PDB file of C-alpha atoms in Angstrom:
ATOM      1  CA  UNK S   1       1.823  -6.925  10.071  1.00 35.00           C
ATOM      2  CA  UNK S   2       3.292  -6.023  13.568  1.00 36.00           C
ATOM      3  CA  UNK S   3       1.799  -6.714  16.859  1.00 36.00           C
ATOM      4  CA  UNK S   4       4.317  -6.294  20.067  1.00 35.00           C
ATOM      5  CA  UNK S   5       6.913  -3.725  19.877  1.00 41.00           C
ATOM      6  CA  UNK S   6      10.043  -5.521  18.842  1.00 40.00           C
ATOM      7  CA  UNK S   7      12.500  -3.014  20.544  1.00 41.00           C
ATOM      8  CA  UNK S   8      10.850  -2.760  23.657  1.00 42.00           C
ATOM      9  CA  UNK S   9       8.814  -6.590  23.667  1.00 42.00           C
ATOM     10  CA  UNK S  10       5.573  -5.003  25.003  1.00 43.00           C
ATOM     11  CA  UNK S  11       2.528  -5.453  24.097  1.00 37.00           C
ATOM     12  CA  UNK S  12       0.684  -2.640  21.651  1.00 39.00           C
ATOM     13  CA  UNK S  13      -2.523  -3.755  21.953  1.00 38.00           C
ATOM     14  CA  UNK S  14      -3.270  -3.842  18.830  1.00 34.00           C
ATOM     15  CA  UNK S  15      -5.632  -7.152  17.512  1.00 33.00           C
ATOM     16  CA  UNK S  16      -3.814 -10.605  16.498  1.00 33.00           C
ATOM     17  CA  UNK S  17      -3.409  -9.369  12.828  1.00 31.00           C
ATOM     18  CA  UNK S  18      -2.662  -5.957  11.700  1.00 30.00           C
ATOM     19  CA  UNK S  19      -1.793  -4.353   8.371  1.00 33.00           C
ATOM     20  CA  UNK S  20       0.594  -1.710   9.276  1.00 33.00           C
ATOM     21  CA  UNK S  21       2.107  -0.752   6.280  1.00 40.00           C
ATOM     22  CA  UNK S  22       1.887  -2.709   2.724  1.00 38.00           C
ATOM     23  CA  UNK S  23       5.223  -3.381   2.375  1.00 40.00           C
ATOM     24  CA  UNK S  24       5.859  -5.035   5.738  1.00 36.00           C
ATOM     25  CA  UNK S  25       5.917  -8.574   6.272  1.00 38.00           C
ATOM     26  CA  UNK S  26       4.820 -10.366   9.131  1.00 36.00           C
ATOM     27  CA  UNK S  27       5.759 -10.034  12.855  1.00 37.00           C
ATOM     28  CA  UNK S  28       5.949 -13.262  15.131  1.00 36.00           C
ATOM     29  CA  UNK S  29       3.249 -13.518  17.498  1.00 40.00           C
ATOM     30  CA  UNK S  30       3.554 -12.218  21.460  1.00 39.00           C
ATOM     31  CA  UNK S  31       4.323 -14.883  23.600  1.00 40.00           C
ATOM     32  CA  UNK S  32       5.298 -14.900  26.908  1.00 39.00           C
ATOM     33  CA  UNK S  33       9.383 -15.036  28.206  1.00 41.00           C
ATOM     34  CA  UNK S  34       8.160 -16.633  31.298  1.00 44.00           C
ATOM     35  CA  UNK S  35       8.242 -13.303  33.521  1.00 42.00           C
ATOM     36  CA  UNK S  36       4.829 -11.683  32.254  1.00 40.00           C
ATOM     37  CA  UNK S  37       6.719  -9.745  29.248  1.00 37.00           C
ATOM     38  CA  UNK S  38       5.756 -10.412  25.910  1.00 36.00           C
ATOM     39  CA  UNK S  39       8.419 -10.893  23.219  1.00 40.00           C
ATOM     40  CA  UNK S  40       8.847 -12.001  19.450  1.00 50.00           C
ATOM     41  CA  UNK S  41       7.790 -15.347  18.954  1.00 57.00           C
ATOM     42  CA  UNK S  42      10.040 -16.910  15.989  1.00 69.00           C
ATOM     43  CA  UNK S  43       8.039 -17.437  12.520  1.00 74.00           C
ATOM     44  CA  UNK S  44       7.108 -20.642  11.363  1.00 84.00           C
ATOM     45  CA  UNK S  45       9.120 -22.655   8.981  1.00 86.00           C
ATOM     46  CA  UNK S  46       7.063 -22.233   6.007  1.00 89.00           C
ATOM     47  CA  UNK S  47       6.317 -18.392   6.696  1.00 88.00           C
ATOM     48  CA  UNK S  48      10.420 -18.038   6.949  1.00 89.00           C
ATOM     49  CA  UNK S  49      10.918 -20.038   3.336  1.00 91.00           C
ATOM     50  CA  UNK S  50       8.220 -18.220   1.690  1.00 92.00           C
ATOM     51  CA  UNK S  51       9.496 -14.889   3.106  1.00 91.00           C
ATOM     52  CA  UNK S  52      13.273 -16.225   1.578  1.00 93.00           C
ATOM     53  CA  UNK S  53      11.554 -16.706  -1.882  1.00 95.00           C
ATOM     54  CA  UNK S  54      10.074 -13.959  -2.106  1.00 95.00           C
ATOM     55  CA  UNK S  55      13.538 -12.102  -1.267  1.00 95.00           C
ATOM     56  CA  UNK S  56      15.310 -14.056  -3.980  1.00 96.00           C
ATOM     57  CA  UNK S  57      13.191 -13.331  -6.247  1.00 97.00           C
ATOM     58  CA  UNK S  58      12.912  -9.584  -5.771  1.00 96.00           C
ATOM     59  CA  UNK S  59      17.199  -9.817  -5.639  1.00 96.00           C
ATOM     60  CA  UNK S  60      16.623 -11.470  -9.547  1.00 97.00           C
ATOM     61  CA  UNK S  61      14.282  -8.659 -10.713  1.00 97.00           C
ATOM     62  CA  UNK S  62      17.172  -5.919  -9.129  1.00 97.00           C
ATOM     63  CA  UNK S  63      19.885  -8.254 -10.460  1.00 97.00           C
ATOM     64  CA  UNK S  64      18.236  -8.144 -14.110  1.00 97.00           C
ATOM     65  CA  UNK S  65      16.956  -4.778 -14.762  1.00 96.00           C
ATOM     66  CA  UNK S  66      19.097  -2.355 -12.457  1.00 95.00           C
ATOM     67  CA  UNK S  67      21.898  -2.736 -14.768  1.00 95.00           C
ATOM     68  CA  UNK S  68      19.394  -1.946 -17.822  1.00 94.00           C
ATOM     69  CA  UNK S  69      19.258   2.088 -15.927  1.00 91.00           C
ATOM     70  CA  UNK S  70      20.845   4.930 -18.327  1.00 87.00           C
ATOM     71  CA  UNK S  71      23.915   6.300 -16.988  1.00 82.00           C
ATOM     72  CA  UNK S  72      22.368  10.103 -17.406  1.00 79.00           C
ATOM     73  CA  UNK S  73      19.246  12.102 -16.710  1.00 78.00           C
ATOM     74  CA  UNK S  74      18.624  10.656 -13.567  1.00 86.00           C
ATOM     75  CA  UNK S  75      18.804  13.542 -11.318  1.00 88.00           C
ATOM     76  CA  UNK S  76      14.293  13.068 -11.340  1.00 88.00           C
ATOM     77  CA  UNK S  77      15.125   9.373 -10.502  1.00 92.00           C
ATOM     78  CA  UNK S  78      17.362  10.771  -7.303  1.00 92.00           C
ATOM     79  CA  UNK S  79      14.999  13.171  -5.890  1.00 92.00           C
ATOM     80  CA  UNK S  80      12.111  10.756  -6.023  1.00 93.00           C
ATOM     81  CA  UNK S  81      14.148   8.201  -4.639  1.00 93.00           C
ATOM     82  CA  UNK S  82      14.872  10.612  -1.787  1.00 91.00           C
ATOM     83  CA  UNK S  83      10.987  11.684  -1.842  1.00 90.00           C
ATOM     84  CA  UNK S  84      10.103   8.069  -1.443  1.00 89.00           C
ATOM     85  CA  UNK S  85      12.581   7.030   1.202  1.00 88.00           C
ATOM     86  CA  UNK S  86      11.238  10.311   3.584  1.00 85.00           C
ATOM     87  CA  UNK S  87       7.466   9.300   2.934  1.00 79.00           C
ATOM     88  CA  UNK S  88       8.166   5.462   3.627  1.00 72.00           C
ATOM     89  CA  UNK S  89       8.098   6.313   7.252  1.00 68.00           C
ATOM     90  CA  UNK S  90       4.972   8.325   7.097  1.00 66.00           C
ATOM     91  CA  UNK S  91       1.314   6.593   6.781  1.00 58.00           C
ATOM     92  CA  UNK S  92      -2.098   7.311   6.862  1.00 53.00           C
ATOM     93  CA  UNK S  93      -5.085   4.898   8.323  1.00 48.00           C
ATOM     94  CA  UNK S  94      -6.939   3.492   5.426  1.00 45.00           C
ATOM     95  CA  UNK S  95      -9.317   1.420   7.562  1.00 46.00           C
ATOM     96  CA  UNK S  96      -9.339   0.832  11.549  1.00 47.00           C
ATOM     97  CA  UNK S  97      -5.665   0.409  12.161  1.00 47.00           C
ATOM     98  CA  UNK S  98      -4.493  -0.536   8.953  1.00 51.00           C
ATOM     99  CA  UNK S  99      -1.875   1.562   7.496  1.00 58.00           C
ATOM    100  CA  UNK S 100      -0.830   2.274   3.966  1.00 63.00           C
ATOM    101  CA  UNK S 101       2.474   3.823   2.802  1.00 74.00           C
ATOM    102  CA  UNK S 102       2.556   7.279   0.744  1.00 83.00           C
ATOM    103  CA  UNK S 103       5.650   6.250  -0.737  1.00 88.00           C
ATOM    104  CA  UNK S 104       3.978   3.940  -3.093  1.00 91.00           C
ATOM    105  CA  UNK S 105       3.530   8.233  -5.087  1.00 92.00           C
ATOM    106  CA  UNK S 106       6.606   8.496  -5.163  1.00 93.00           C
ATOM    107  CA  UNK S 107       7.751   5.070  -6.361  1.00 95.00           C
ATOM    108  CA  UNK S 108       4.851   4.996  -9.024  1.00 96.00           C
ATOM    109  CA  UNK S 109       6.470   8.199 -10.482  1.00 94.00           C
ATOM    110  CA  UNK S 110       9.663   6.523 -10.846  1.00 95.00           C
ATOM    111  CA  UNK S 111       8.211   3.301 -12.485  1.00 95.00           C
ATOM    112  CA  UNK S 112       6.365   5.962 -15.176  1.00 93.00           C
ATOM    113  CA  UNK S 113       9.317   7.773 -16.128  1.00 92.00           C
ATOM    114  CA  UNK S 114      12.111   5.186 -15.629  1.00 93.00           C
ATOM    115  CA  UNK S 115      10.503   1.913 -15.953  1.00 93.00           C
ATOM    116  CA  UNK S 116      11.511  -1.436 -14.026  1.00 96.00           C
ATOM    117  CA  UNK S 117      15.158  -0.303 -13.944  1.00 96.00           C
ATOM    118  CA  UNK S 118      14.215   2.530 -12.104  1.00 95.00           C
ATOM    119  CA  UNK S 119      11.944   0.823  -9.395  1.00 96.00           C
ATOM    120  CA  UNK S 120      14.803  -2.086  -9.168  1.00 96.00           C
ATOM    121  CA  UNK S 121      17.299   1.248  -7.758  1.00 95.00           C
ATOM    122  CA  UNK S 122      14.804   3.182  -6.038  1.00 95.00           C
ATOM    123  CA  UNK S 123      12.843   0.294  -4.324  1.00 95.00           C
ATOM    124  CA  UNK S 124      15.074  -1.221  -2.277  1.00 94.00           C
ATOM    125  CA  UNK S 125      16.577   2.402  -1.249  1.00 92.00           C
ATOM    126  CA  UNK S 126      13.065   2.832   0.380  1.00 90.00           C
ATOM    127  CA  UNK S 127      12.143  -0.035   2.133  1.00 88.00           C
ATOM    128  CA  UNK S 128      16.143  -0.047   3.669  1.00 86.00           C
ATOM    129  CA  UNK S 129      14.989   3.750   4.877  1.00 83.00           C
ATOM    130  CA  UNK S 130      12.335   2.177   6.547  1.00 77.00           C
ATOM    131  CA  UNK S 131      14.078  -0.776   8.053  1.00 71.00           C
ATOM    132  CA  UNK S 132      17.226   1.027   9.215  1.00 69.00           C
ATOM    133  CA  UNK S 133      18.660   1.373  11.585  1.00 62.00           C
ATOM    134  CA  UNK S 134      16.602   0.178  14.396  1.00 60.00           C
ATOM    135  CA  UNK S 135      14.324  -2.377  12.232  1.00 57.00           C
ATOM    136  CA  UNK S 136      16.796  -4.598  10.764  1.00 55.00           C
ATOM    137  CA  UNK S 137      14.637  -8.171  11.725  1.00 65.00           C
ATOM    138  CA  UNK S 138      16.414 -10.381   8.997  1.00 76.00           C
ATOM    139  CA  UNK S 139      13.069 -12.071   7.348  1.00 78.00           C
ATOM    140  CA  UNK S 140      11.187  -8.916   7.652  1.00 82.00           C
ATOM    141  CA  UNK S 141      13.193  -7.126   5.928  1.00 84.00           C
ATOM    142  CA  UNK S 142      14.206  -9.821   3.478  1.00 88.00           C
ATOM    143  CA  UNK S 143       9.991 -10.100   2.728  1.00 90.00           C
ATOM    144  CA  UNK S 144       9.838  -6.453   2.203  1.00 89.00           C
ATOM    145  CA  UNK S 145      12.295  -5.849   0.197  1.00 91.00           C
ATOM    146  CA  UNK S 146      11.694  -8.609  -2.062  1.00 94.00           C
ATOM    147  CA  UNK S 147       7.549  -8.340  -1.699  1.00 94.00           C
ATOM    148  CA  UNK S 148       8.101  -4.354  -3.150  1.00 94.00           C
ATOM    149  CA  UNK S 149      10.532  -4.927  -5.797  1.00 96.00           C
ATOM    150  CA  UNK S 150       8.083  -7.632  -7.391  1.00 97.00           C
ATOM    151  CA  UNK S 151       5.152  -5.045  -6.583  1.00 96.00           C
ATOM    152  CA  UNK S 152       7.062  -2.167  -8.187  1.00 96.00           C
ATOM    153  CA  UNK S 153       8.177  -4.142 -11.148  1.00 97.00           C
ATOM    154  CA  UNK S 154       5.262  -5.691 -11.891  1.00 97.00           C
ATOM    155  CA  UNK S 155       3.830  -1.941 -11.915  1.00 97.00           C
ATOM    156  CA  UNK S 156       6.892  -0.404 -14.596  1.00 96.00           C
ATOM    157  CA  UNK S 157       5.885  -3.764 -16.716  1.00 96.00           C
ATOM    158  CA  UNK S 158       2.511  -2.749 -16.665  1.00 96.00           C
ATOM    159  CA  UNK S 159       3.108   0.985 -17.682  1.00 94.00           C
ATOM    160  CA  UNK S 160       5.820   0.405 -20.154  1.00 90.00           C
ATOM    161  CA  UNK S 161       4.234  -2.300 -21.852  1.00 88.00           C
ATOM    162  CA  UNK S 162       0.737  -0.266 -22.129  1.00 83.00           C
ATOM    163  CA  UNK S 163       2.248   3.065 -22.718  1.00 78.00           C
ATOM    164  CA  UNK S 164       5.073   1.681 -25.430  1.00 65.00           C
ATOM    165  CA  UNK S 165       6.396   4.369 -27.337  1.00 57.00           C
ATOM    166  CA  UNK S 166       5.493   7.277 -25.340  1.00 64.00           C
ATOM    167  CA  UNK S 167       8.413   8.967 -24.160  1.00 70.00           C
ATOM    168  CA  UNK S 168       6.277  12.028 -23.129  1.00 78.00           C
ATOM    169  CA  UNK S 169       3.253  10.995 -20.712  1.00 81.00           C
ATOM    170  CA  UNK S 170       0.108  13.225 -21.479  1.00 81.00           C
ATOM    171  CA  UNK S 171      -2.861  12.612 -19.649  1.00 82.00           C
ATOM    172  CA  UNK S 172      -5.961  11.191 -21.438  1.00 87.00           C
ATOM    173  CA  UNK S 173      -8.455   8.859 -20.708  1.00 90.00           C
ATOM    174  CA  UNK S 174      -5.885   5.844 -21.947  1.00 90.00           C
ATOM    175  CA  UNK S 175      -3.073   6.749 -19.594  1.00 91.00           C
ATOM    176  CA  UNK S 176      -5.469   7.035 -16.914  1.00 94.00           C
ATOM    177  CA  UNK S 177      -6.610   3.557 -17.734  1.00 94.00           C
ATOM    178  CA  UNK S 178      -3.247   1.955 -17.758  1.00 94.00           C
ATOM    179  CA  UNK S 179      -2.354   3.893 -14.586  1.00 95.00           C
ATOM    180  CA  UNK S 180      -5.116   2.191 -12.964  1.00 96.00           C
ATOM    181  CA  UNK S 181      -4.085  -1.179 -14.373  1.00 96.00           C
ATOM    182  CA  UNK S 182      -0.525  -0.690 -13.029  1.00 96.00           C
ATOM    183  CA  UNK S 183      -2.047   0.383  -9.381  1.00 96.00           C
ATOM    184  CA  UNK S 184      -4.114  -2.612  -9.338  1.00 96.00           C
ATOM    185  CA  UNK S 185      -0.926  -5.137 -10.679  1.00 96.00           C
ATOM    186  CA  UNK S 186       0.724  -3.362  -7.353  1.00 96.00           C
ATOM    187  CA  UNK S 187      -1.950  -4.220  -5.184  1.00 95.00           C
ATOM    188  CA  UNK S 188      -2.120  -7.148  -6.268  1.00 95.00           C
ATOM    189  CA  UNK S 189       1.097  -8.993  -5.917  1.00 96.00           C
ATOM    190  CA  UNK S 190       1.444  -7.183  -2.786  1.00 93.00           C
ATOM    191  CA  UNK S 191      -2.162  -8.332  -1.415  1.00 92.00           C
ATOM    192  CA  UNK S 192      -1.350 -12.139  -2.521  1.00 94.00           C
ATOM    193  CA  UNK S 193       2.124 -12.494  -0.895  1.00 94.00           C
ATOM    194  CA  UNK S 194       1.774 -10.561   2.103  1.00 91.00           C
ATOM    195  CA  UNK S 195      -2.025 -12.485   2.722  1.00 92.00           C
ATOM    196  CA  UNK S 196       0.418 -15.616   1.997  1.00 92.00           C
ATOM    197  CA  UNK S 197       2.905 -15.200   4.551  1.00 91.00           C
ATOM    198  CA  UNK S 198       0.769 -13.484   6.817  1.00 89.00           C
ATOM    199  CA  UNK S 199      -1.381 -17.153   7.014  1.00 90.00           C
ATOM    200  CA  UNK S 200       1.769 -19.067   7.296  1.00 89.00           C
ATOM    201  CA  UNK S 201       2.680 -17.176  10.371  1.00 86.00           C
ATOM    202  CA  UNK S 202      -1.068 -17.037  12.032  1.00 85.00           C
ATOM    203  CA  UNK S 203      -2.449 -20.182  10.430  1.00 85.00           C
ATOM    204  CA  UNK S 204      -4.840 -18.407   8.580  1.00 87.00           C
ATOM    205  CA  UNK S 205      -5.901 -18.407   5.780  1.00 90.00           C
ATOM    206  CA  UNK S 206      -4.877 -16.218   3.046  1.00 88.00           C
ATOM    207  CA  UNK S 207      -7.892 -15.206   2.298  1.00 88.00           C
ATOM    208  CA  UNK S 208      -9.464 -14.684   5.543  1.00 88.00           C
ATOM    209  CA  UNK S 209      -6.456 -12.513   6.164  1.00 86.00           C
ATOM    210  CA  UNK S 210      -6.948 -10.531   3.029  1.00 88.00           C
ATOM    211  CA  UNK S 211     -10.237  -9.899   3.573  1.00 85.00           C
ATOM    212  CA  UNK S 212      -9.551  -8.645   7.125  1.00 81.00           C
ATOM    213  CA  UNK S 213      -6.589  -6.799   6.956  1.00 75.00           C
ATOM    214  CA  UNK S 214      -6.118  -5.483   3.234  1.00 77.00           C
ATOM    215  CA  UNK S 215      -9.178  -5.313   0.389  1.00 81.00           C
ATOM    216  CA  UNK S 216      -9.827  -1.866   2.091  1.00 81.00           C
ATOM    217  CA  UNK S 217      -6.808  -0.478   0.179  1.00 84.00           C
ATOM    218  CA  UNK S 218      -7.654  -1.201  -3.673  1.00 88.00           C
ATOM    219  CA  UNK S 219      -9.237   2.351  -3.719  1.00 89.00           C
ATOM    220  CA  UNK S 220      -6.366   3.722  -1.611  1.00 88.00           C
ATOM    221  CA  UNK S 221      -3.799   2.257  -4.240  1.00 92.00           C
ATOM    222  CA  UNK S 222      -5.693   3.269  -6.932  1.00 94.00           C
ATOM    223  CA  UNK S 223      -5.971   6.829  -5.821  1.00 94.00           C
ATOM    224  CA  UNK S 224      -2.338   7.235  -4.923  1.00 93.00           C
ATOM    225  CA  UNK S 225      -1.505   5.434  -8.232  1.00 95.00           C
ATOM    226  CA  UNK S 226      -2.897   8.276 -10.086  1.00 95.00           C
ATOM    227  CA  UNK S 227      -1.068  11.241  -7.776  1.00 94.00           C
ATOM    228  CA  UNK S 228       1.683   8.892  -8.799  1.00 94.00           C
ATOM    229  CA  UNK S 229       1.140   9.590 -12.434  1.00 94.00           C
ATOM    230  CA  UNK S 230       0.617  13.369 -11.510  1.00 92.00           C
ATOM    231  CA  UNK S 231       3.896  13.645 -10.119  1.00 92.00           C
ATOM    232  CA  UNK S 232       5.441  12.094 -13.347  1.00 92.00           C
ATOM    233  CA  UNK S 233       4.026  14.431 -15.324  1.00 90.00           C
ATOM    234  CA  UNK S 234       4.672  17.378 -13.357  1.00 89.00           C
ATOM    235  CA  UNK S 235       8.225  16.611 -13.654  1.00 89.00           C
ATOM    236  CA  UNK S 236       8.244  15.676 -17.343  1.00 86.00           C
ATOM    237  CA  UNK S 237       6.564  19.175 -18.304  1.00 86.00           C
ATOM    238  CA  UNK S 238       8.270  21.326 -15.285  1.00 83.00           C
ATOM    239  CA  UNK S 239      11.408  19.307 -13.669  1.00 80.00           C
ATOM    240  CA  UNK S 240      12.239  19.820  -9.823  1.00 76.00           C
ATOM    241  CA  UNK S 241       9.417  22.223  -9.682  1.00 76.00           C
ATOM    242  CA  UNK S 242       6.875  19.833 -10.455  1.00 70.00           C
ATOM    243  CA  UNK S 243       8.601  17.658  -7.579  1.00 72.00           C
ATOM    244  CA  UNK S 244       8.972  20.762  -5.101  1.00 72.00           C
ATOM    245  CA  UNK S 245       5.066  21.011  -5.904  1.00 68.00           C
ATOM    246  CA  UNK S 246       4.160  17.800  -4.122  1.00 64.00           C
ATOM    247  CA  UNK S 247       6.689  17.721  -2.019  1.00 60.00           C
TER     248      UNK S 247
END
């Protein structure tokens, strides 16, 4: 959610509440410095301790399943870590001026082939990419990166625990069915903590802010979920070709 320009402290224009991306948290709203400038107004208590929970709780998932990440045959986990860190910066408008992120691809690859220890690595990698160097607002980024890890895990649960005991991925009416599932489980936790946190900070609420500024992605997620599974699957049958493909 972002409404003045936090480098600069001007004004976008942009209306009270805006979805940029879905990974970002919520921006202060403008208020004036006493000279006609707008800048940052602070968050409110509750929007700060949610945004803190949410942070320590994505820090558990990275804590418990990172270390759970084979120690070979990870050179597909590196280039779509790379893929997803590029594409976090690039967006497409999924509904007035509300944003979604094409990294979630990339990321959705990674949970198929590499589960939650996967997404726990590559996760964080990507929203830092976004954040850095210029964007380093402590609770923002603390939401984010917690808000995605959760989003992403909760997406490699889905897969893995649907799709146990299929090393190879082949596409059939039941992967594309769990593929769904695991898009949906995305959109979900991220559509439930960011509508959270986005009320705290506008006194909102959540749903009113969910139904302004976010149902319009389901389809979005759900489409990119399955260019997600694609891209797994190009890899598994082809290797850095399949990646080079969608690249």
């Amino acid at each position: 959610i972002e409404q003045p320009n936090e480098e600069s402290g001007e004004s976008t224009g942009r209306p009270p509440l805006v979805l940029v991306r879905p990974g970002i948290g919520p921006a202060a709203r403008a208020e004036p410095n006493g000279q006609g400038v707008s800048v940052a107004a602070p968050l409110p208590r509750q929007a700060m301790i949610l945004s803190v929970c949410v942070f320590l709780a994505g820090v558990a998932m990275v804590a418990f399943y990172a270390p759970q990440l084979p120690h070979s045959g990870l050179v597909g986990l590196v280039l779509l870590t790379l893929m997803a860190a590029a594409s976090e910066r690039l967006s497409i408008i999924a509904y007035r001026e509300t944003w979604v992120s094409i990294s979630f691809v990339s990321l959705f690859a990674i949970a198929a082939l590499y589960g939650p220890a996967g997404v726990a690595v590559a996760t964080p990698v990507a929203v830092l990419s976004l954040h850095f160097p210029r964007r380093m607002l402590p609770y923002r980024l603390m939401f984010n990166s917690g808000n995605s890890v959760l989003a992403d895990v909760a997406t490699a649960l889905v897969l893995s625990s649907l799709l146990v005991g299929s090393s190879q991925i082949t596409l059939s009416a039941r992967v594309l069915i769990v593929a769904l599932a695991a898009s949906a489980a995305n959109y979900g936790v991220r559509a439930v903590l960011i509508s959270s946190v986005a009320g705290l900070a506008t006194h909102q609420r959540p749903w009113t802010v969910w139904r302004e500024g976010s149902q319009w992605l389901i389809p979005h997620y759900l489409v990119f979920g399955l260019l997600g599974l694609a891209l797994a699957v190009a890899y598994q049958q082809i290797g850095v070709t399949g990646l080079l493909a969608f690249a």
